Amino acid sequence: KFSGITVTNGQQQIIKTGVVKRNENDKTQMIVPLEEPLLPGNYTVNWHVVSVDGHKTSGQYAFSVK
């Protein structure tokens, strides 16, 4: 569990996701299946990873669904 992603909606409620896995074709990407379709609104993705050299990295980005 060195890497993970949390998706929240505009009300800061966590969106249920499936098992996070690494994209085998591009090891810089993680695949996060959503358990349900997203409703229109604003969302935030918070992520964290530990690279092969042990460095911890994290970030955040936002998107909207119309």
GROMACS .gro file of N, CA and C in nm:
model
  198
    1LYS      N    1   0.083  -0.120   0.000
    1LYS     CA    2   0.000   0.000   0.000
    1LYS      C    3   0.087   0.126   0.000
    2PHE      N    4   0.190   0.127  -0.080
    2PHE     CA    5   0.278   0.243  -0.087
    2PHE      C    6   0.221   0.353  -0.176
    3SER      N    7   0.123   0.318  -0.258
    3SER     CA    8   0.062   0.416  -0.348
    3SER      C    9  -0.089   0.413  -0.331
    4GLY      N   10  -0.154   0.525  -0.358
    4GLY     CA   11  -0.299   0.527  -0.346
    4GLY      C   12  -0.360   0.654  -0.403
    5ILE      N   13  -0.490   0.648  -0.422
    5ILE     CA   14  -0.565   0.759  -0.478
    5ILE      C   15  -0.697   0.770  -0.403
    6THR      N   16  -0.738   0.894  -0.375
    6THR     CA   17  -0.869   0.921  -0.318
    6THR      C   18  -0.939   1.021  -0.408
    7VAL      N   19  -1.063   0.991  -0.444
    7VAL     CA   20  -1.145   1.082  -0.525
    7VAL      C   21  -1.257   1.133  -0.436
    8THR      N   22  -1.275   1.266  -0.431
    8THR     CA   23  -1.382   1.325  -0.352
    8THR      C   24  -1.467   1.416  -0.439
    9ASN      N   25  -1.593   1.432  -0.400
    9ASN     CA   26  -1.681   1.522  -0.474
    9ASN      C   27  -1.675   1.662  -0.412
   10GLY      N   28  -1.756   1.753  -0.464
   10GLY     CA   29  -1.757   1.890  -0.417
   10GLY      C   30  -1.796   1.907  -0.272
   11GLN      N   31  -1.863   1.806  -0.213
   11GLN     CA   32  -1.901   1.810  -0.072
   11GLN      C   33  -1.800   1.733   0.015
   12GLN      N   34  -1.684   1.703  -0.043
   12GLN     CA   35  -1.575   1.632   0.026
   12GLN      C   36  -1.612   1.488   0.064
   13GLN      N   37  -1.710   1.430  -0.006
   13GLN     CA   38  -1.747   1.290   0.017
   13GLN      C   39  -1.658   1.203  -0.070
   14ILE      N   40  -1.609   1.094  -0.013
   14ILE     CA   41  -1.521   1.003  -0.087
   14ILE      C   42  -1.602   0.922  -0.186
   15ILE      N   43  -1.553   0.914  -0.308
   15ILE     CA   44  -1.615   0.835  -0.414
   15ILE      C   45  -1.556   0.693  -0.406
   16LYS      N   46  -1.644   0.593  -0.407
   16LYS     CA   47  -1.598   0.454  -0.398
   16LYS      C   48  -1.523   0.414  -0.525
   17THR      N   49  -1.407   0.355  -0.504
   17THR     CA   50  -1.326   0.308  -0.616
   17THR      C   51  -1.293   0.161  -0.597
   18GLY      N   52  -1.255   0.098  -0.706
   18GLY     CA   53  -1.212  -0.041  -0.700
   18GLY      C   54  -1.064  -0.048  -0.667
   19VAL      N   55  -1.004  -0.161  -0.695
   19VAL     CA   56  -0.863  -0.184  -0.665
   19VAL      C   57  -0.776  -0.103  -0.761
   20VAL      N   58  -0.686  -0.024  -0.705
   20VAL     CA   59  -0.593   0.056  -0.785
   20VAL      C   60  -0.482  -0.035  -0.836
   21LYS      N   61  -0.449  -0.021  -0.965
   21LYS     CA   62  -0.338  -0.099  -1.019
   21LYS      C   63  -0.256  -0.013  -1.114
   22ARG      N   64  -0.136  -0.055  -1.138
   22ARG     CA   65  -0.046   0.017  -1.227
   22ARG      C   66  -0.073  -0.024  -1.371
   23ASN      N   67  -0.066   0.073  -1.462
   23ASN     CA   68  -0.081   0.045  -1.604
   23ASN      C   69   0.045  -0.029  -1.649
   24GLU      N   70   0.031  -0.152  -1.692
   24GLU     CA   71   0.147  -0.232  -1.733
   24GLU      C   72   0.213  -0.179  -1.860
   25ASN      N   73   0.140  -0.101  -1.941
   25ASN     CA   74   0.197  -0.044  -2.063
   25ASN      C   75   0.268   0.088  -2.037
   26ASP      N   76   0.240   0.153  -1.926
   26ASP     CA   77   0.302   0.280  -1.889
   26ASP      C   78   0.311   0.284  -1.737
   27LYS      N   79   0.425   0.248  -1.684
   27LYS     CA   80   0.440   0.234  -1.539
   27LYS      C   81   0.434   0.366  -1.463
   28THR      N   82   0.415   0.478  -1.534
   28THR     CA   83   0.396   0.607  -1.468
   28THR      C   84   0.249   0.636  -1.444
   29GLN      N   85   0.160   0.544  -1.481
   29GLN     CA   86   0.016   0.564  -1.467
   29GLN      C   87  -0.045   0.460  -1.373
   30MET      N   88  -0.144   0.505  -1.296
   30MET     CA   89  -0.224   0.414  -1.216
   30MET      C   90  -0.366   0.413  -1.270
   31ILE      N   91  -0.430   0.299  -1.265
   31ILE     CA   92  -0.568   0.284  -1.311
   31ILE      C   93  -0.657   0.269  -1.188
   32VAL      N   94  -0.760   0.353  -1.182
   32VAL     CA   95  -0.851   0.354  -1.068
   32VAL      C   96  -0.994   0.336  -1.119
   33PRO      N   97  -1.048   0.216  -1.111
   33PRO     CA   98  -1.186   0.197  -1.156
   33PRO      C   99  -1.285   0.256  -1.055
   34LEU      N  100  -1.386   0.323  -1.107
   34LEU     CA  101  -1.491   0.379  -1.022
   34LEU      C  102  -1.602   0.276  -1.009
   35GLU      N  103  -1.659   0.263  -0.889
   35GLU     CA  104  -1.764   0.164  -0.867
   35GLU      C  105  -1.897   0.206  -0.925
   36GLU      N  106  -1.918   0.338  -0.941
   36GLU     CA  107  -2.042   0.390  -0.998
   36GLU      C  108  -2.009   0.507  -1.089
   37PRO      N  109  -2.096   0.536  -1.188
   37PRO     CA  110  -2.073   0.654  -1.272
   37PRO      C  111  -2.076   0.781  -1.188
   38LEU      N  112  -1.997   0.879  -1.227
   38LEU     CA  113  -1.994   1.006  -1.155
   38LEU      C  114  -2.113   1.093  -1.197
   39LEU      N  115  -2.172   1.158  -1.099
   39LEU     CA  116  -2.280   1.253  -1.125
   39LEU      C  117  -2.219   1.387  -1.167
   40PRO      N  118  -2.295   1.472  -1.233
   40PRO     CA  119  -2.242   1.604  -1.267
   40PRO      C  120  -2.193   1.677  -1.141
   41GLY      N  121  -2.080   1.743  -1.153
   41GLY     CA  122  -2.025   1.817  -1.039
   41GLY      C  123  -1.875   1.826  -1.046
   42ASN      N  124  -1.816   1.878  -0.939
   42ASN     CA  125  -1.672   1.897  -0.928
   42ASN      C  126  -1.611   1.785  -0.844
   43TYR      N  127  -1.492   1.742  -0.882
   43TYR     CA  128  -1.424   1.633  -0.814
   43TYR      C  129  -1.277   1.668  -0.796
   44THR      N  130  -1.218   1.609  -0.693
   44THR     CA  131  -1.075   1.626  -0.666
   44THR      C  132  -1.011   1.489  -0.650
   45VAL      N  133  -0.894   1.474  -0.710
   45VAL     CA  134  -0.816   1.351  -0.698
   45VAL      C  135  -0.691   1.383  -0.617
   46ASN      N  136  -0.671   1.313  -0.507
   46ASN     CA  137  -0.549   1.321  -0.427
   46ASN      C  138  -0.474   1.190  -0.445
   47TRP      N  139  -0.346   1.199  -0.477
   47TRP     CA  140  -0.269   1.077  -0.502
   47TRP      C  141  -0.136   1.082  -0.428
   48HIS      N  142  -0.082   0.964  -0.400
   48HIS     CA  143   0.052   0.953  -0.341
   48HIS      C  144   0.116   0.824  -0.391
   49VAL      N  145   0.245   0.831  -0.414
   49VAL     CA  146   0.320   0.715  -0.460
   49VAL      C  147   0.458   0.715  -0.394
   50VAL      N  148   0.518   0.598  -0.392
   50VAL     CA  149   0.657   0.583  -0.353
   50VAL      C  150   0.728   0.523  -0.474
   51SER      N  151   0.828   0.593  -0.524
   51SER     CA  152   0.898   0.548  -0.644
   51SER      C  153   0.995   0.435  -0.609
   52VAL      N  154   1.052   0.375  -0.713
   52VAL     CA  155   1.143   0.262  -0.692
   52VAL      C  156   1.267   0.301  -0.613
   53ASP      N  157   1.303   0.430  -0.614
   53ASP     CA  158   1.420   0.474  -0.536
   53ASP      C  159   1.381   0.518  -0.395
   54GLY      N  160   1.254   0.503  -0.356
   54GLY     CA  161   1.210   0.530  -0.221
   54GLY      C  162   1.156   0.669  -0.195
   55HIS      N  163   1.159   0.758  -0.295
   55HIS     CA  164   1.107   0.893  -0.276
   55HIS      C  165   0.954   0.893  -0.271
   56LYS      N  166   0.899   0.967  -0.177
   56LYS     CA  167   0.754   0.983  -0.166
   56LYS      C  168   0.713   1.105  -0.247
   57THR      N  169   0.609   1.090  -0.325
   57THR     CA  170   0.557   1.200  -0.406
   57THR      C  171   0.405   1.200  -0.392
   58SER      N  172   0.347   1.320  -0.391
   58SER     CA  173   0.201   1.330  -0.385
   58SER      C  174   0.155   1.450  -0.464
   59GLY      N  175   0.027   1.453  -0.493
   59GLY     CA  176  -0.027   1.564  -0.568
   59GLY      C  177  -0.179   1.562  -0.566
   60GLN      N  178  -0.233   1.658  -0.637
   60GLN     CA  179  -0.379   1.674  -0.640
   60GLN      C  180  -0.416   1.741  -0.772
   61TYR      N  181  -0.531   1.703  -0.825
   61TYR     CA  182  -0.586   1.774  -0.940
   61TYR      C  183  -0.739   1.768  -0.933
   62ALA      N  184  -0.802   1.860  -1.001
   62ALA     CA  185  -0.947   1.870  -0.999
   62ALA      C  186  -1.002   1.857  -1.140
   63PHE      N  187  -1.126   1.810  -1.149
   63PHE     CA  188  -1.196   1.801  -1.277
   63PHE      C  189  -1.344   1.812  -1.250
   64SER      N  190  -1.421   1.834  -1.356
   64SER     CA  191  -1.566   1.842  -1.341
   64SER      C  192  -1.634   1.751  -1.442
   65VAL      N  193  -1.754   1.709  -1.408
   65VAL     CA  194  -1.838   1.626  -1.494
   65VAL      C  195  -1.963   1.707  -1.524
   66LYS      N  196  -1.997   1.715  -1.650
   66LYS     CA  197  -2.119   1.790  -1.689
   66LYS      C  198  -2.235   1.696  -1.714
   0.00000   0.00000   0.00000
